[in-house]
Short mmCIF file of C-alpha atoms in Angstrom, two decimals:
data_model
loop_
_atom_site.label_atom_id
_atom_site.label_comp_id
_atom_site.label_asym_id
_atom_site.label_seq_id
_atom_site.Cartn_x
_atom_site.Cartn_y
_atom_site.Cartn_z
CA ALA G 832 -6.14 -31.86 -18.10
CA GLN G 833 -3.55 -29.18 -18.40
CA SER G 834 -0.50 -29.29 -16.16
CA VAL G 835 2.86 -27.73 -15.67
CA ALA G 836 5.97 -29.26 -14.14
CA GLN G 837 9.08 -27.69 -12.70
CA PRO G 838 11.30 -30.69 -12.11
CA GLU G 839 13.90 -28.94 -9.92
CA ASP G 840 13.04 -27.68 -6.40
CA GLN G 841 16.29 -25.71 -6.29
CA VAL G 842 18.93 -24.59 -8.75
CA ASN G 843 22.34 -23.31 -7.63
CA VAL G 844 24.44 -21.22 -9.99
CA ALA G 845 27.61 -19.25 -9.46
CA GLU G 846 27.37 -15.53 -10.09
CA GLY G 847 28.32 -14.69 -13.66
CA ASN G 848 27.46 -18.13 -15.01
CA PRO G 849 24.48 -18.82 -17.26
CA LEU G 850 21.33 -20.13 -15.58
CA THR G 851 18.44 -22.30 -16.69
CA VAL G 852 15.22 -22.99 -14.83
CA LYS G 853 13.25 -25.78 -16.42
CA CYS G 854 9.53 -25.93 -17.15
CA THR G 855 7.48 -28.47 -19.11
CA TYR G 856 3.76 -28.31 -19.77
CA SER G 857 0.84 -30.39 -20.95
CA VAL G 858 -2.20 -28.90 -22.69
CA SER G 859 -4.63 -30.16 -25.25
CA GLY G 860 -4.51 -27.08 -27.41
CA ASN G 861 -2.22 -24.12 -27.83
CA PRO G 862 -0.52 -22.89 -24.66
CA TYR G 863 -0.01 -19.44 -23.33
CA LEU G 864 3.08 -19.64 -21.12
CA PHE G 865 4.29 -17.32 -18.39
CA TRP G 866 7.18 -16.92 -15.97
CA TYR G 867 6.78 -15.12 -12.67
CA VAL G 868 9.30 -14.40 -9.95
CA GLN G 869 8.64 -14.11 -6.21
CA TYR G 870 10.99 -12.32 -3.87
CA PRO G 871 10.71 -12.88 -0.10
CA ASN G 872 7.58 -11.39 1.48
CA ARG G 873 6.40 -10.06 -1.85
CA GLY G 874 3.83 -11.07 -4.42
CA LEU G 875 4.64 -12.60 -7.78
CA GLN G 876 6.04 -10.36 -10.47
CA PHE G 877 5.61 -10.99 -14.17
CA LEU G 878 8.83 -11.73 -16.10
CA LEU G 879 7.80 -12.78 -19.57
CA LYS G 880 5.29 -14.65 -21.65
CA TYR G 881 4.91 -16.65 -24.81
CA ILE G 882 1.71 -16.19 -26.78
CA THR G 883 2.68 -16.73 -30.39
CA GLY G 884 5.45 -15.85 -32.81
CA ASP G 885 9.15 -16.11 -32.10
CA ASN G 886 10.05 -19.07 -29.91
CA LEU G 887 12.63 -16.97 -28.01
CA VAL G 888 10.95 -14.50 -25.73
CA LYS G 889 12.82 -11.74 -23.91
CA GLY G 890 11.59 -10.31 -20.63
CA SER G 891 12.48 -8.27 -17.58
CA TYR G 892 15.86 -8.17 -15.83
CA GLY G 893 17.69 -9.81 -18.75
CA PHE G 894 15.71 -13.02 -18.64
CA GLU G 895 14.60 -14.93 -21.70
CA ALA G 896 12.74 -18.13 -22.34
CA GLU G 897 12.57 -20.52 -25.27
CA PHE G 898 9.34 -22.15 -26.32
CA ASN G 899 9.88 -25.67 -27.68
CA LYS G 900 6.68 -27.19 -28.98
CA SER G 901 8.09 -30.61 -29.71
CA GLN G 902 9.51 -30.97 -26.21
CA THR G 903 6.59 -29.09 -24.62
CA SER G 904 9.05 -26.98 -22.71
CA PHE G 905 9.46 -23.31 -21.83
CA HIS G 906 12.78 -23.05 -19.98
CA LEU G 907 13.83 -19.75 -18.40
CA LYS G 908 17.38 -18.59 -19.09
CA LYS G 909 19.80 -15.81 -18.41
CA PRO G 910 23.31 -15.54 -19.86
CA SER G 911 25.00 -14.21 -16.72
CA ALA G 912 23.46 -14.66 -13.25
CA LEU G 913 23.41 -11.99 -10.56
CA VAL G 914 23.14 -12.54 -6.82
CA SER G 915 19.99 -10.42 -6.94
CA ASP G 916 18.37 -13.02 -9.20
CA SER G 917 18.07 -15.31 -6.16
CA ALA G 918 14.32 -15.85 -5.74
CA LEU G 919 11.46 -18.32 -6.32
CA TYR G 920 10.45 -18.74 -9.94
CA PHE G 921 7.07 -19.98 -11.19
CA CYS G 922 6.11 -21.21 -14.58
CA ALA G 923 2.43 -21.02 -15.53
CA VAL G 924 0.33 -22.20 -18.44
CA ARG G 925 -3.12 -21.43 -19.83
CA ASP G 926 -4.88 -23.71 -22.28
CA VAL G 927 -6.88 -21.16 -24.21
CA ASN G 928 -8.76 -23.82 -26.13
CA ARG G 929 -10.31 -25.26 -23.00
CA ASP G 930 -11.30 -23.71 -19.72
CA ASP G 931 -8.78 -20.94 -19.86
CA LYS G 932 -7.72 -21.51 -16.27
CA ILE G 933 -4.15 -20.61 -15.39
CA ILE G 934 -2.10 -23.36 -13.73
CA PHE G 935 1.12 -22.58 -11.83
CA GLY G 936 4.00 -24.93 -11.29
CA LYS G 937 5.25 -25.61 -7.76
CA GLY G 938 8.16 -23.24 -8.17
CA THR G 939 11.96 -23.49 -8.38
CA ARG G 940 14.16 -21.74 -5.91
CA LEU G 941 17.12 -20.15 -7.65
CA HIS G 942 20.19 -19.56 -5.53
CA ILE G 943 23.00 -17.53 -7.01
CA LEU G 944 26.28 -18.07 -5.24
CA PRO G 945 28.59 -15.04 -4.93
CA GLU H 1071 0.85 3.38 -11.10
CA ALA H 1072 -0.15 2.00 -7.73
CA GLY H 1073 0.00 -1.74 -7.38
CA VAL H 1074 -2.46 -4.25 -5.97
CA ALA H 1075 -3.06 -3.56 -2.30
CA GLN H 1076 -3.89 -6.23 0.26
CA SER H 1077 -4.54 -6.16 3.99
CA PRO H 1078 -3.79 -7.38 6.50
CA ARG H 1079 -0.28 -8.62 5.70
CA TYR H 1080 -0.31 -11.16 8.48
CA LYS H 1081 -3.03 -12.83 10.49
CA ILE H 1082 -2.95 -15.44 13.19
CA ILE H 1083 -6.18 -17.06 14.33
CA GLU H 1084 -7.33 -20.18 16.06
CA LYS H 1085 -9.18 -22.92 14.23
CA ARG H 1086 -12.94 -22.44 13.94
CA GLN H 1087 -12.50 -18.65 14.02
CA SER H 1088 -13.39 -16.40 11.11
CA VAL H 1089 -11.07 -14.19 9.08
CA ALA H 1090 -11.43 -11.75 6.15
CA PHE H 1091 -8.94 -10.45 3.68
CA TRP H 1092 -9.25 -7.29 1.59
CA CYS H 1093 -7.90 -6.50 -1.85
CA ASN H 1094 -7.85 -3.33 -3.92
CA PRO H 1095 -6.78 -4.02 -7.54
CA ILE H 1096 -4.98 -1.72 -9.92
CA SER H 1097 -7.29 1.00 -11.13
CA GLY H 1098 -9.06 0.01 -14.35
CA HIS H 1099 -8.40 -3.73 -14.01
CA ALA H 1100 -11.65 -5.51 -14.66
CA THR H 1101 -10.50 -8.95 -13.60
CA LEU H 1102 -9.57 -9.90 -10.06
CA TYR H 1103 -8.25 -13.22 -8.78
CA TRP H 1104 -7.80 -14.77 -5.38
CA TYR H 1105 -5.15 -17.46 -5.00
CA GLN H 1106 -4.12 -19.72 -2.15
CA GLN H 1107 -0.39 -20.47 -1.94
CA ILE H 1108 0.52 -23.22 0.49
CA LEU H 1109 4.16 -23.43 1.54
CA GLY H 1110 6.18 -25.27 -1.11
CA GLN H 1111 3.47 -25.08 -3.75
CA GLY H 1112 2.51 -22.77 -6.53
CA PRO H 1113 -0.53 -20.49 -6.28
CA LYS H 1114 -3.89 -22.17 -6.71
CA LEU H 1115 -6.77 -20.17 -8.12
CA LEU H 1116 -9.69 -19.91 -5.70
CA ILE H 1117 -11.96 -17.47 -7.49
CA GLN H 1118 -11.90 -15.14 -10.43
CA PHE H 1119 -14.12 -12.09 -10.91
CA GLN H 1120 -14.73 -10.01 -14.00
CA ASN H 1121 -16.11 -6.72 -12.78
CA ASN H 1122 -18.52 -7.84 -10.04
CA GLY H 1123 -19.43 -11.18 -11.59
CA VAL H 1124 -17.87 -14.58 -10.79
CA VAL H 1125 -16.09 -16.17 -13.75
CA ASP H 1126 -14.65 -19.23 -12.03
CA ASP H 1127 -15.03 -20.48 -8.48
CA SER H 1128 -14.63 -24.15 -9.15
CA GLN H 1129 -11.74 -24.55 -6.69
CA LEU H 1130 -13.28 -22.47 -3.89
CA PRO H 1131 -14.28 -24.56 -0.85
CA LYS H 1132 -17.72 -23.05 -0.71
CA ASP H 1133 -18.65 -24.61 2.61
CA ARG H 1134 -16.22 -22.30 4.39
CA PHE H 1135 -14.85 -19.80 1.88
CA SER H 1136 -16.75 -16.88 0.34
CA ALA H 1137 -15.72 -13.89 -1.70
CA GLU H 1138 -17.41 -10.81 -3.06
CA ARG H 1139 -16.64 -7.86 -5.26
CA LEU H 1140 -19.78 -5.80 -4.86
CA LYS H 1141 -18.94 -2.68 -6.87
CA GLY H 1142 -16.53 -4.26 -9.28
CA VAL H 1143 -13.47 -2.79 -7.55
CA ASP H 1144 -12.43 -3.94 -4.07
CA SER H 1145 -12.87 -7.55 -3.04
CA THR H 1146 -13.11 -9.44 0.21
CA LEU H 1147 -12.28 -13.10 0.81
CA LYS H 1148 -13.66 -14.70 3.96
CA ILE H 1149 -13.04 -17.99 5.72
CA GLN H 1150 -15.56 -19.18 8.25
CA PRO H 1151 -14.72 -21.37 10.13
CA ALA H 1152 -10.99 -21.71 9.55
CA LYS H 1153 -9.20 -25.05 9.62
CA LEU H 1154 -5.55 -25.80 10.23
CA GLU H 1155 -5.06 -26.63 6.53
CA ASP H 1156 -6.10 -23.11 5.59
CA SER H 1157 -2.69 -21.84 6.75
CA ALA H 1158 -1.26 -20.31 3.59
CA VAL H 1159 -0.54 -17.04 1.84
CA TYR H 1160 -3.58 -15.60 0.13
CA LEU H 1161 -2.69 -13.64 -2.98
CA CYS H 1162 -4.82 -11.19 -4.85
CA ALA H 1163 -4.10 -10.36 -8.47
CA SER H 1164 -5.67 -8.25 -11.16
CA SER H 1165 -5.45 -7.95 -14.92
CA LEU H 1166 -6.86 -5.77 -17.64
CA VAL H 1167 -9.29 -8.00 -19.45
CA GLU H 1168 -9.78 -11.66 -18.72
CA ARG H 1169 -10.91 -12.84 -22.12
CA GLU H 1170 -7.65 -11.68 -23.54
CA ALA H 1171 -5.96 -14.57 -21.87
CA TYR H 1172 -2.46 -13.47 -22.72
CA ASN H 1173 -2.54 -10.57 -20.32
CA GLU H 1174 -0.22 -10.97 -17.40
CA GLN H 1175 -1.50 -10.70 -13.87
CA PHE H 1176 -0.34 -8.15 -11.30
CA PHE H 1177 -0.10 -9.57 -7.79
CA GLY H 1178 -0.39 -8.01 -4.39
CA PRO H 1179 2.03 -8.78 -1.54
CA GLY H 1180 -0.31 -11.37 -0.06
CA THR H 1181 -1.77 -12.08 3.38
CA ARG H 1182 -0.01 -14.78 5.40
CA LEU H 1183 -2.60 -16.67 7.44
CA THR H 1184 -1.59 -18.93 10.30
CA VAL H 1185 -4.31 -21.09 11.82
CA LEU H 1186 -3.45 -22.52 15.25
#
């Protein structure tokens, strides 16, 4: 069965430093991978996705993610963190060769320290 | 463009009572999803519609939960009777075309349900 793991409940980063939020996945076929962000009292917002092609994907608000097939990872990155990046981040995966259901990770809370 | 609308934003009920949530997706989005997000967890898909037909309801507790999308636009999710473990945020999302699985979903603000 497909699954997605976010190993860190919380990540703390100083403002201006690079940030990484980790995500690993397990699917039987080819994955479609997504990152969403959730601000307090708001719904999830799409950040970026990997479907095919270049392993480095660029998205909203300066975020990017790198698809690594051998490590089955799709870590979210940003070169220089902003306090406004503080939020809850969700990784999600679809196994398009099976039941096509989207599975979300449990989320990682990113806290940017001023 | 207008986003996904949901109401109410908050609801407090006692166990064994009934509750209904409403969702209006983005205009033109054929696919609509209902998710349950329990505190500390990621969203879990409850049901997925394409137009007014159900695509996936495998994780919907059908003994107490029901959902409909009669005209292929708005949708209602109902819980009857509610249990304490139903306390969660209920998220509605929509997307353009489900079979093109790479389309991102657009989420509403959610309804926070507290069951006492």
